[in-house]
mmCIF file of N, CA and C in Angstrom:
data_model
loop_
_atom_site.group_PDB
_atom_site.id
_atom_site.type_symbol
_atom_site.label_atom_id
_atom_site.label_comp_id
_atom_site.label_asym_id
_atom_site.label_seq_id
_atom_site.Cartn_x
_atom_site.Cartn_y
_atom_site.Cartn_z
ATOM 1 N N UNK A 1 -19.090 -9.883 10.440
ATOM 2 C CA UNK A 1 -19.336 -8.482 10.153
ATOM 3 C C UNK A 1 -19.078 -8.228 8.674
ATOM 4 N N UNK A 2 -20.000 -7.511 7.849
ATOM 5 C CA UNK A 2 -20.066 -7.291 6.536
ATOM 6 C C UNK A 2 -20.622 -5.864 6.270
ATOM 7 N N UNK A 3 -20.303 -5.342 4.778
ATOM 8 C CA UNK A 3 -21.422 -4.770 4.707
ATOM 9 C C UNK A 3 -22.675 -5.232 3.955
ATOM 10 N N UNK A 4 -23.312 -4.484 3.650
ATOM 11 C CA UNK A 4 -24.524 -5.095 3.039
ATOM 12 C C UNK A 4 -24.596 -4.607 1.376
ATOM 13 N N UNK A 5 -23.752 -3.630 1.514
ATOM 14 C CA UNK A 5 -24.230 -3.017 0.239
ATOM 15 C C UNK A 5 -22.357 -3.366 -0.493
ATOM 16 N N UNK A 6 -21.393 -4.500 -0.131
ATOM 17 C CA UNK A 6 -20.682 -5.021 -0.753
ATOM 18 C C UNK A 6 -20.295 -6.195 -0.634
ATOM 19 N N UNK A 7 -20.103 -7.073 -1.650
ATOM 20 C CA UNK A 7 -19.975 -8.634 -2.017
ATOM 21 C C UNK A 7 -19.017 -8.849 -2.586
ATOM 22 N N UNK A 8 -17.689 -9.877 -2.195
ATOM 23 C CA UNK A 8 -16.629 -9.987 -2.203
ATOM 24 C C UNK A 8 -16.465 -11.160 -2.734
ATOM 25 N N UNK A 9 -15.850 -11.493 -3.896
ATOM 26 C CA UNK A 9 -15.712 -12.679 -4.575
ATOM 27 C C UNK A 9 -14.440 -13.455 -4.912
ATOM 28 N N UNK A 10 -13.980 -14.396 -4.725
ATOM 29 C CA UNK A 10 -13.028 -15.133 -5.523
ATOM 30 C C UNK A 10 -13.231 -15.680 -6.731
ATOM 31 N N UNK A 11 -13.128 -15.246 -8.037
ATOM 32 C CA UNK A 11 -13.408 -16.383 -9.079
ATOM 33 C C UNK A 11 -12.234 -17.646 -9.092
ATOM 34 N N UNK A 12 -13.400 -18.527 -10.042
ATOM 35 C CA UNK A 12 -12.440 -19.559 -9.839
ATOM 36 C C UNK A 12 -11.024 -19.682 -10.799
ATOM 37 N N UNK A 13 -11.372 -18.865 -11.647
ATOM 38 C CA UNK A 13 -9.746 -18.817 -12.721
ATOM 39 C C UNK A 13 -8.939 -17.739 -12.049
ATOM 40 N N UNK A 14 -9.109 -17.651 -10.949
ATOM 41 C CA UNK A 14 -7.874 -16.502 -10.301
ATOM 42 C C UNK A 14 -7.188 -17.714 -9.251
ATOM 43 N N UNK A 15 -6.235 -16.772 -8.518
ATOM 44 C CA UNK A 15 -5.347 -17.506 -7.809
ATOM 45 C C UNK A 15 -6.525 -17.325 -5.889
ATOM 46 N N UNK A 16 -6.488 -17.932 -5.229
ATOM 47 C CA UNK A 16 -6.910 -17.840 -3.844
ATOM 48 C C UNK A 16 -5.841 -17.315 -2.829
ATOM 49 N N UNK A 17 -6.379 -15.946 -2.369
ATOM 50 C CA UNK A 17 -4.952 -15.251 -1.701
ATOM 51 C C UNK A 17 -5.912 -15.469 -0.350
ATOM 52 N N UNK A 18 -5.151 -15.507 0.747
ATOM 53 C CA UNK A 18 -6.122 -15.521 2.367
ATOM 54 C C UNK A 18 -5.673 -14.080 2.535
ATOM 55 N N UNK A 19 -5.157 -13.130 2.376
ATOM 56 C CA UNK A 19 -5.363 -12.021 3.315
ATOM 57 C C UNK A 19 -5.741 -10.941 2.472
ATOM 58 N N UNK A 20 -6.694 -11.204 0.999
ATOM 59 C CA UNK A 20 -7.788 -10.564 0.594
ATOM 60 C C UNK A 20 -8.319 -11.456 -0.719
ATOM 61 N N UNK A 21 -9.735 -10.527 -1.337
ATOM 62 C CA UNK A 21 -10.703 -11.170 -2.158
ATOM 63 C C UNK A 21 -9.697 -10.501 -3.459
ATOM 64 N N UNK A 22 -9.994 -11.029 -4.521
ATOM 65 C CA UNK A 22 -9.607 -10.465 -5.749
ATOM 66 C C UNK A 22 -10.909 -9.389 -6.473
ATOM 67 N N UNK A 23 -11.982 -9.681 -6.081
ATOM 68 C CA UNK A 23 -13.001 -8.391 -6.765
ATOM 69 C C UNK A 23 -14.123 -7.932 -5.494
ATOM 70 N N UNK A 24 -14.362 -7.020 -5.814
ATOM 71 C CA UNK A 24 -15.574 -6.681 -4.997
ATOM 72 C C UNK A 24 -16.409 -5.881 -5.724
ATOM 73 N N UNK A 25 -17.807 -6.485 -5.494
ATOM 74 C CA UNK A 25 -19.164 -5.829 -6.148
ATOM 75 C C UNK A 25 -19.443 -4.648 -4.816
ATOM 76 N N UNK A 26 -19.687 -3.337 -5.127
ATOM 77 C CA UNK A 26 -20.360 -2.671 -4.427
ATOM 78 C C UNK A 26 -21.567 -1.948 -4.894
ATOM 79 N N UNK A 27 -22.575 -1.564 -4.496
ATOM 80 C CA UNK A 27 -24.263 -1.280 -4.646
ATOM 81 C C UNK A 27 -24.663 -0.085 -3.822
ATOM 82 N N UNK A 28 -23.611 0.301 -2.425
ATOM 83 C CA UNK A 28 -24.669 1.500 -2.612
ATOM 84 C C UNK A 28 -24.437 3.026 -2.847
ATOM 85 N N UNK A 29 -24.778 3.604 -2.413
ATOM 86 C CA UNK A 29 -25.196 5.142 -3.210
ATOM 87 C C UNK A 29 -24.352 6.329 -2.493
ATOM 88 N N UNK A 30 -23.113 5.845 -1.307
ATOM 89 C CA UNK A 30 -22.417 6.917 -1.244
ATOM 90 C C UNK A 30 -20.575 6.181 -1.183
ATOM 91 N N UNK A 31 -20.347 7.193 -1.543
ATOM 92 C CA UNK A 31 -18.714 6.457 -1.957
ATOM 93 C C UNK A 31 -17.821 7.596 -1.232
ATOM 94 N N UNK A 32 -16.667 6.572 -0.417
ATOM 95 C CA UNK A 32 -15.779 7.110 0.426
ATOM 96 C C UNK A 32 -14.946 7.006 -0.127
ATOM 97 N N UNK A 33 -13.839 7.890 -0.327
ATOM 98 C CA UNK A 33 -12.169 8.135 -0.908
ATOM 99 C C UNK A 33 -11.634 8.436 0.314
ATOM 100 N N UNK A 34 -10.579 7.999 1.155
ATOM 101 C CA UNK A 34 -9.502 8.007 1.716
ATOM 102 C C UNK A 34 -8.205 8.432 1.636
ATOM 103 N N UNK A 35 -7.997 9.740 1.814
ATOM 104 C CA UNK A 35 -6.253 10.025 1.402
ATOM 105 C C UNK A 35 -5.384 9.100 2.061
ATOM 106 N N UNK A 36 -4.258 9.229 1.215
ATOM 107 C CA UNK A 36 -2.947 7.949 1.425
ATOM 108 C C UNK A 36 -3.000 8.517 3.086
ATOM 109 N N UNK A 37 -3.108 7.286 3.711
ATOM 110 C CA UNK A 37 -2.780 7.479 5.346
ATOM 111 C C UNK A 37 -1.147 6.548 5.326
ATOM 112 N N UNK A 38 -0.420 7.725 6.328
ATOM 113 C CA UNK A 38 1.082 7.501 6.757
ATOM 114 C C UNK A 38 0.927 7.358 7.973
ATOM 115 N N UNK A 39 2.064 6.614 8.874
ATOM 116 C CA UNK A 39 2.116 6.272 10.140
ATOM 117 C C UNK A 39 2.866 8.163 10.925
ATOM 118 N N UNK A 40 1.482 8.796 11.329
ATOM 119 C CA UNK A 40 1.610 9.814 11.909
ATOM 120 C C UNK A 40 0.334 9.812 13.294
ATOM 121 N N UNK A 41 0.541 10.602 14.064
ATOM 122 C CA UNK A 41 -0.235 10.525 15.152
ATOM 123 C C UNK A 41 -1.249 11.944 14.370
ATOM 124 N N UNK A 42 -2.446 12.261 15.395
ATOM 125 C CA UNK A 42 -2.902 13.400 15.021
ATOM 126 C C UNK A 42 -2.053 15.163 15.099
ATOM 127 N N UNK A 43 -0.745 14.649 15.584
ATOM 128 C CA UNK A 43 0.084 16.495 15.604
ATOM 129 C C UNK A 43 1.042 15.838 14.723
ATOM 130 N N UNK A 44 0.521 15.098 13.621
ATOM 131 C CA UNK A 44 1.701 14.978 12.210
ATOM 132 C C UNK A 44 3.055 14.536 12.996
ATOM 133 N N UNK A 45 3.292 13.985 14.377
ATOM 134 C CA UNK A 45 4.659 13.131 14.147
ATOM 135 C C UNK A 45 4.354 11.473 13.835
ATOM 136 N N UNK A 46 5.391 11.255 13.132
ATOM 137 C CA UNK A 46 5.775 9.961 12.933
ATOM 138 C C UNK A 46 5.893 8.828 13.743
ATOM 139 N N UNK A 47 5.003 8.035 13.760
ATOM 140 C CA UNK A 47 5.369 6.878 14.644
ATOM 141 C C UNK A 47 5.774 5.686 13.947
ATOM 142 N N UNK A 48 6.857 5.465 15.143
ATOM 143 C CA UNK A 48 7.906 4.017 14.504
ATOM 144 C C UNK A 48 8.790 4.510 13.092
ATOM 145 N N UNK A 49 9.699 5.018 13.151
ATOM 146 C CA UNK A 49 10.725 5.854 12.454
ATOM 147 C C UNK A 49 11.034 4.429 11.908
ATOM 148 N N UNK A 50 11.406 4.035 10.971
ATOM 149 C CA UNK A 50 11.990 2.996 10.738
ATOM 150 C C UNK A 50 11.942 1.188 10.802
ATOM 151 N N UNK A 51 10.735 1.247 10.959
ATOM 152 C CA UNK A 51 9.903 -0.104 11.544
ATOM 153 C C UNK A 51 8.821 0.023 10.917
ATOM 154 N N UNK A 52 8.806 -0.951 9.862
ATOM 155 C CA UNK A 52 7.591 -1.140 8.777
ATOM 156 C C UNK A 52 6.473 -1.556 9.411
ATOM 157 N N UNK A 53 6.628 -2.661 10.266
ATOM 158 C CA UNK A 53 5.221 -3.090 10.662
ATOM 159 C C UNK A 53 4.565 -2.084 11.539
ATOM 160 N N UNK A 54 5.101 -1.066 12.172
ATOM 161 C CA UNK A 54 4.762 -0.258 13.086
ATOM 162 C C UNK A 54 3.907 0.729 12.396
ATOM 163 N N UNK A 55 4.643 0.735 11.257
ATOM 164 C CA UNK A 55 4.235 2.237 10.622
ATOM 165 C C UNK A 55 3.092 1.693 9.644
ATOM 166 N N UNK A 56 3.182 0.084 9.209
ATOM 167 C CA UNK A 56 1.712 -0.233 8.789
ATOM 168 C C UNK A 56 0.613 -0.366 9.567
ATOM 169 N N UNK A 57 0.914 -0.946 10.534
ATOM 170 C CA UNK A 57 -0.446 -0.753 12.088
ATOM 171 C C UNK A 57 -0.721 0.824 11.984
ATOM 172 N N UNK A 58 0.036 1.897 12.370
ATOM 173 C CA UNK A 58 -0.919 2.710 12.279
ATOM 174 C C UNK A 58 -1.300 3.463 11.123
ATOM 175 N N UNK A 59 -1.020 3.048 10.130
ATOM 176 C CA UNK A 59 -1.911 3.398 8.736
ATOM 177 C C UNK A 59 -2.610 2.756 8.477
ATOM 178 N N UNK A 60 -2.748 1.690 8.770
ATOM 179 C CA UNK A 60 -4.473 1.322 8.966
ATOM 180 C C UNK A 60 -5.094 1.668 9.944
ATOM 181 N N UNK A 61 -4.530 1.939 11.040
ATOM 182 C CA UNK A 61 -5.237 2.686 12.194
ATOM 183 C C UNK A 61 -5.664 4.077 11.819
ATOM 184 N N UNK A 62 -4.911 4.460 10.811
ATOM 185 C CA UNK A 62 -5.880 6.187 10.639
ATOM 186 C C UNK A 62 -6.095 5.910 9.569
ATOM 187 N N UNK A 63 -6.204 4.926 8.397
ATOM 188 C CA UNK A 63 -7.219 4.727 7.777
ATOM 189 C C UNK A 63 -8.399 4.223 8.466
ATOM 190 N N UNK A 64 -8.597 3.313 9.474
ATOM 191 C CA UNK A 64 -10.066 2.851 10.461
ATOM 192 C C UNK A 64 -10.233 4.591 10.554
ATOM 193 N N UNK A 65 -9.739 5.210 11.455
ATOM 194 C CA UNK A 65 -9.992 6.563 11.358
ATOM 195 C C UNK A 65 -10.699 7.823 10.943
ATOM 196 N N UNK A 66 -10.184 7.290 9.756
ATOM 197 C CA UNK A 66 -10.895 8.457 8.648
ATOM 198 C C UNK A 66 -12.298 7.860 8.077
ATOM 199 N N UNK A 67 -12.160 5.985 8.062
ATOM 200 C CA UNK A 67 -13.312 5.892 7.859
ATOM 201 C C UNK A 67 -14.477 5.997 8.801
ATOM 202 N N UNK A 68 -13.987 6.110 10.485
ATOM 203 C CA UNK A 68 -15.242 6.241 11.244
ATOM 204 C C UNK A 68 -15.884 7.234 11.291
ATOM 205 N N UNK A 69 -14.835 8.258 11.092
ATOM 206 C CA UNK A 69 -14.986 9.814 10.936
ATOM 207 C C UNK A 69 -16.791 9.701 10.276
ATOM 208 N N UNK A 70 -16.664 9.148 8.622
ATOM 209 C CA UNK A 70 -17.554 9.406 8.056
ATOM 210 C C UNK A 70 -18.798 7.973 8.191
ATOM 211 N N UNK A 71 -19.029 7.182 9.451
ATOM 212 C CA UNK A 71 -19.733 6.326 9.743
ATOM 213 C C UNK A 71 -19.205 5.030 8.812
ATOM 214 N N UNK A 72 -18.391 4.826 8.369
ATOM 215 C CA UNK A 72 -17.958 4.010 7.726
ATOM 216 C C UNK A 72 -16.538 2.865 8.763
ATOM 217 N N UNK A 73 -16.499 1.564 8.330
ATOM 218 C CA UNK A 73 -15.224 0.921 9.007
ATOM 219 C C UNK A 73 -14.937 -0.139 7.438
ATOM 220 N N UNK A 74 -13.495 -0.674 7.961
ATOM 221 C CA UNK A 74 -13.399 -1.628 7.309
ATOM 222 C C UNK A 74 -14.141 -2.485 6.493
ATOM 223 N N UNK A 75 -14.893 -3.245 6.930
ATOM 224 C CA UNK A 75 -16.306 -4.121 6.335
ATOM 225 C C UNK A 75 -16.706 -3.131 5.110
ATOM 226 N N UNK A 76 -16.726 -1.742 4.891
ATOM 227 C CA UNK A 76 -17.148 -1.019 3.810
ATOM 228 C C UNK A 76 -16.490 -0.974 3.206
ATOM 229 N N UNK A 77 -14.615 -1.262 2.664
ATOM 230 C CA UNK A 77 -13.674 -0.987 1.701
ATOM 231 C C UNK A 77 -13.617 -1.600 1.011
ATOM 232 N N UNK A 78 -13.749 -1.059 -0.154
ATOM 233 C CA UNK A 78 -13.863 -1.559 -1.564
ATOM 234 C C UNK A 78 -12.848 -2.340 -1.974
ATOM 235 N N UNK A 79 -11.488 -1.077 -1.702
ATOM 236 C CA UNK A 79 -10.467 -1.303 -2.566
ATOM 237 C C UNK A 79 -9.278 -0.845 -1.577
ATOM 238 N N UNK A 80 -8.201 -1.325 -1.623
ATOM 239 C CA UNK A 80 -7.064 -0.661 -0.744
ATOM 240 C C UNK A 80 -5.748 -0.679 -1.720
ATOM 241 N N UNK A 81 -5.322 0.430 -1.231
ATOM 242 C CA UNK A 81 -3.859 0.384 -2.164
ATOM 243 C C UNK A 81 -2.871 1.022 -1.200
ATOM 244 N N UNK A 82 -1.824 0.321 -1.329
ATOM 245 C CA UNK A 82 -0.771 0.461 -0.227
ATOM 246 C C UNK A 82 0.307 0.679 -1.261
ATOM 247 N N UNK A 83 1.265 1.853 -0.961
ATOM 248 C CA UNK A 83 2.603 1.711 -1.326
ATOM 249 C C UNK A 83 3.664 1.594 -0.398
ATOM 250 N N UNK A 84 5.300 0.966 -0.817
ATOM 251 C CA UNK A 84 5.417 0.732 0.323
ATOM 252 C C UNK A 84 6.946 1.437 0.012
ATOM 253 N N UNK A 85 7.946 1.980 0.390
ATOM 254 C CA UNK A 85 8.609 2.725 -0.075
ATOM 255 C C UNK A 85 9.861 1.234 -0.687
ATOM 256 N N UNK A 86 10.800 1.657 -1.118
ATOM 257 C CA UNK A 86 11.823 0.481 -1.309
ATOM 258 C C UNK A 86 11.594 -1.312 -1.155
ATOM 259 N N UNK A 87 10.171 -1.604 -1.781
ATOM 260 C CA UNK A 87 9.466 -2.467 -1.076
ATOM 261 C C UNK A 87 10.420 -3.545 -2.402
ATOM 262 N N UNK A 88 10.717 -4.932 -1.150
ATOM 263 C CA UNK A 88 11.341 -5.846 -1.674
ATOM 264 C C UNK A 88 10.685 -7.295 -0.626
ATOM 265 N N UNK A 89 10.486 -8.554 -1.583
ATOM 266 C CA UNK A 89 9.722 -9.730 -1.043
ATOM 267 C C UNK A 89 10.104 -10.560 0.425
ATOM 268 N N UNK A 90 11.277 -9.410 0.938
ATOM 269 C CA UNK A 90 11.488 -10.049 2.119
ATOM 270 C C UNK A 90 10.642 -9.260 3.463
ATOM 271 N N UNK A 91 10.430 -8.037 3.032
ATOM 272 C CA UNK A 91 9.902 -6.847 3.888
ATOM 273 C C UNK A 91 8.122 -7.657 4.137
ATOM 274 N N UNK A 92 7.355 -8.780 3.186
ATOM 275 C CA UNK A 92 5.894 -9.267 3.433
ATOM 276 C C UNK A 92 6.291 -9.026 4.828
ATOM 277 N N UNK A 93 6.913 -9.977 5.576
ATOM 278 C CA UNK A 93 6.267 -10.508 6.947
ATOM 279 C C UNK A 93 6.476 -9.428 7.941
ATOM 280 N N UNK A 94 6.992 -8.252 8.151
ATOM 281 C CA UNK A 94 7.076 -7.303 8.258
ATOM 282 C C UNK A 94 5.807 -6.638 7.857
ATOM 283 N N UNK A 95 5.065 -6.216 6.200
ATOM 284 C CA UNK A 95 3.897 -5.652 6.016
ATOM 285 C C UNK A 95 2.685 -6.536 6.817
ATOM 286 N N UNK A 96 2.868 -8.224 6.560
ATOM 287 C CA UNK A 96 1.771 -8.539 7.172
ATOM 288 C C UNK A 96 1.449 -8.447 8.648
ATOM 289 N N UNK A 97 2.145 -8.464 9.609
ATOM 290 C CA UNK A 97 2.428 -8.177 10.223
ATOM 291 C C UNK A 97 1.870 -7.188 11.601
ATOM 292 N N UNK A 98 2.005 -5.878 10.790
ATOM 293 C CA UNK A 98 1.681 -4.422 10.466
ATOM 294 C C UNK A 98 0.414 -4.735 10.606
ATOM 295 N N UNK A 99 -0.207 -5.166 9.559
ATOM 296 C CA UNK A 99 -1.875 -5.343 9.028
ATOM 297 C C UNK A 99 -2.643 -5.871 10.200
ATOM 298 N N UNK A 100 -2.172 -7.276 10.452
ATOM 299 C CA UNK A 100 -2.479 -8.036 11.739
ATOM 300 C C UNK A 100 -2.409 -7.218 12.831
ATOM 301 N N UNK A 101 -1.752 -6.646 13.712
ATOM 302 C CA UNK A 101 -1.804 -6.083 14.398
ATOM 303 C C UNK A 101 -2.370 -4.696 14.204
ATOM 304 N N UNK A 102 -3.097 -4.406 13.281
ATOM 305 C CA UNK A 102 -4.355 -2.926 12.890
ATOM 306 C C UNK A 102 -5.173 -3.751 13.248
ATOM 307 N N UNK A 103 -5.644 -4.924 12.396
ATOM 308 C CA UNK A 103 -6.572 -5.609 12.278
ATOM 309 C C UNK A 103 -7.305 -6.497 13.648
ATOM 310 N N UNK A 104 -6.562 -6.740 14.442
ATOM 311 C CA UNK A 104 -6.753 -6.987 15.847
ATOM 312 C C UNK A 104 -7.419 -5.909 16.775
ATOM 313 N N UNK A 105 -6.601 -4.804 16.529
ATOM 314 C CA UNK A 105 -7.237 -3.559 17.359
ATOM 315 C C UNK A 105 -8.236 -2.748 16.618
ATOM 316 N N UNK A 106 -8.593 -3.197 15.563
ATOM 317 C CA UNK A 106 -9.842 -2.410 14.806
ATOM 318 C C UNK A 106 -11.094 -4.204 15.035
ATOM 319 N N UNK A 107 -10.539 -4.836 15.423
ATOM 320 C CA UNK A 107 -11.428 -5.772 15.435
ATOM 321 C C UNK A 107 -12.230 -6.336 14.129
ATOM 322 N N UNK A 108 -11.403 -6.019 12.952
ATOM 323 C CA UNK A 108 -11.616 -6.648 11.639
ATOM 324 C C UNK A 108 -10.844 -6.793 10.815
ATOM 325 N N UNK A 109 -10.893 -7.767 9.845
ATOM 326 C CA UNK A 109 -9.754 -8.745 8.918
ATOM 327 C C UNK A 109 -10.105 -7.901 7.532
ATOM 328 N N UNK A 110 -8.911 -7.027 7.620
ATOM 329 C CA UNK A 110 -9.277 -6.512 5.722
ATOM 330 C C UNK A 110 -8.863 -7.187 4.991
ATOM 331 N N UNK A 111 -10.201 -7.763 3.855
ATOM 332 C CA UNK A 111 -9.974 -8.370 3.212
ATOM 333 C C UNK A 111 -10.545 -7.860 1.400
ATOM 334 N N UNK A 112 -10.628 -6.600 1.825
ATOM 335 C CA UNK A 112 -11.206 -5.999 0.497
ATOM 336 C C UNK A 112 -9.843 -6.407 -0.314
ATOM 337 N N UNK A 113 -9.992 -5.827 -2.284
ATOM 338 C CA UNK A 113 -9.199 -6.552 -3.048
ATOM 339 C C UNK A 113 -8.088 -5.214 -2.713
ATOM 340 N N UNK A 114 -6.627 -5.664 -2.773
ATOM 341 C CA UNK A 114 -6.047 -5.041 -2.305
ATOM 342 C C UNK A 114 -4.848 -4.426 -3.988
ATOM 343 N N UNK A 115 -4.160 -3.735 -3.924
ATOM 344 C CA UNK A 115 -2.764 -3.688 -4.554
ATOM 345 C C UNK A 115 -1.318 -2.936 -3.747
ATOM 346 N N UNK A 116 -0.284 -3.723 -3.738
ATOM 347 C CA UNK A 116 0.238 -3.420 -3.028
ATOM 348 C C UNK A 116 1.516 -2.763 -3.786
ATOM 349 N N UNK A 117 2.442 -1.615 -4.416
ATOM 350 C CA UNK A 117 2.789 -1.005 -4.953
ATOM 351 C C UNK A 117 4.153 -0.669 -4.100
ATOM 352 N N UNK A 118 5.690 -0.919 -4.693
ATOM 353 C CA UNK A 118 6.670 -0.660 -4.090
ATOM 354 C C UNK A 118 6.884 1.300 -4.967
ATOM 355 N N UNK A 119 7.277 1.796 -4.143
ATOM 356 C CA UNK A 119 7.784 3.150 -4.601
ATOM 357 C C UNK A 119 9.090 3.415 -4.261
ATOM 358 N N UNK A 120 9.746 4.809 -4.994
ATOM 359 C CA UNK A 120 10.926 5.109 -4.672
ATOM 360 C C UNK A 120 11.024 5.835 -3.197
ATOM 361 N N UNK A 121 9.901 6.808 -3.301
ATOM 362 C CA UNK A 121 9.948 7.812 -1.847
ATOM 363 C C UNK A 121 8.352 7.880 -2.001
ATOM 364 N N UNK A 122 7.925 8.596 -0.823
ATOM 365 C CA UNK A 122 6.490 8.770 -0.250
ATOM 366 C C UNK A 122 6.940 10.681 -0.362
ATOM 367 N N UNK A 123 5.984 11.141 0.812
ATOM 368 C CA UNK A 123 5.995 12.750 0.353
ATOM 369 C C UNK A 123 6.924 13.067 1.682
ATOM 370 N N UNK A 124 7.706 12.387 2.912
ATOM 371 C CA UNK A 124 8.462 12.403 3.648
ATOM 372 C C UNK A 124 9.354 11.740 3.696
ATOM 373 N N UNK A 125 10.422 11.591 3.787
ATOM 374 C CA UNK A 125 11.565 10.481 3.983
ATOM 375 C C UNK A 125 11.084 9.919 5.036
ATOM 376 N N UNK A 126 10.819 9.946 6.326
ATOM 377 C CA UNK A 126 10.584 8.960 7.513
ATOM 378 C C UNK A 126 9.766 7.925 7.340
ATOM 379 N N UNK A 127 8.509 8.441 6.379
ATOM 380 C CA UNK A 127 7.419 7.774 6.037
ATOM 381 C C UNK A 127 7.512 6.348 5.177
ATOM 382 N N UNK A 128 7.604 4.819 5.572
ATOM 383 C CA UNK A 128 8.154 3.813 4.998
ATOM 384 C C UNK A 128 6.477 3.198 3.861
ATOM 385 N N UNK A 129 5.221 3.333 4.269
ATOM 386 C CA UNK A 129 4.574 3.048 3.754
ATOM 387 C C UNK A 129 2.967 4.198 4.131
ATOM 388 N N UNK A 130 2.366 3.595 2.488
ATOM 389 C CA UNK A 130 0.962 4.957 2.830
ATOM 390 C C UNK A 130 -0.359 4.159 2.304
ATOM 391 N N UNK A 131 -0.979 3.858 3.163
ATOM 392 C CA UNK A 131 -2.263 3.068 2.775
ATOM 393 C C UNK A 131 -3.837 4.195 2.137
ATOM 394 N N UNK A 132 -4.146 3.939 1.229
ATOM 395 C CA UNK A 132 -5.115 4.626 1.117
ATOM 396 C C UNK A 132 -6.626 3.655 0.724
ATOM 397 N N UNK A 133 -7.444 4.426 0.462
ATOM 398 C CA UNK A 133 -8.971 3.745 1.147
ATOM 399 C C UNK A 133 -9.949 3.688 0.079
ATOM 400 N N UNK A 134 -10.603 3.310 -0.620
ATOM 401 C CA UNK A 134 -12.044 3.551 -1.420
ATOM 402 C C UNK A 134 -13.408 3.027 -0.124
ATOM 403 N N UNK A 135 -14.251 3.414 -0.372
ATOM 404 C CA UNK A 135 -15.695 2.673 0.415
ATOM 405 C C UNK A 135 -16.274 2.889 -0.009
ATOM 406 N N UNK A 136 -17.803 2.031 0.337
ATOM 407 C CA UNK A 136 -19.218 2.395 -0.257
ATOM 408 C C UNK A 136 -19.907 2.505 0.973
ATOM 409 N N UNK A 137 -21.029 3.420 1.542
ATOM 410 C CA UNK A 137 -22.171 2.970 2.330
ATOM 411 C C UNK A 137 -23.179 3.156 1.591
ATOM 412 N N UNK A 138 -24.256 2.657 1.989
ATOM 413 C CA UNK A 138 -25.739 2.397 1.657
ATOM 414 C C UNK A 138 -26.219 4.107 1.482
#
């Protein structure tokens, strides 16, 4: 599953990461922005208070969300940027984790180019991480 109107590249003077591309070419003519999605249900409570991977599954789950909303899924994201609150190199397997288990129940491997950004606070204290979205469709 792809899209058509984006092409995902590794060059060869970069490093080879498996759980995304380092650039992506996109081509077509409408562009999706995604607000930072937090691990909230649709009546704004919080799910998984305190459990990173929980609260990354469903921020990619209402990022899939917002992009079906507008006929768009995964396979269309350009770009992803995740912050993660107090984020330190032991918390990965915990974020990856998170991802994997979105990525299972959305039935696709995001692999658009990603950045992943530690912060001090998000716009809630409960809130441990906030994924947000770019896309292209045709």
């Amino acid at each position: 599953m792809g899209s058509m109107s984006i092409t995902l590249v590794n060059p060869n003077e970069l490093p080879k990461i498996d759980a995304y591309r380092q650039v992506s070419v996109a081509t077509g003519s409408k562009l999706v922005f995604v607000a930072g999605q937090v691990a909230w249900d649709a009546d704004g409570n919080t799910i998984g208070a305190g459990d990173l991977a929980t609260q990354v599954e469903q921020s990619y789950l209402n990022v899939g969300a917002a992009l079906a909303a507008v006929g768009a899924t995964f396979a269309d994201v350009t770009k992803l940027t995740v912050y993660v609150v107090d984020w330190t190199p032991d918390k990965m397997s915990g974020f990856v984790d998170g991802v994997a288990r979105a990525a299972a129940k959305l039935g696709v491997t995001p692999v658009a180019p990603g950045t992943l950004i530690g912060v001090a606070a998000l716009s809630s204290p409960e809130h441990l991480v906030e994924v947000e979205a770019t896309a292209v469709l045709d």
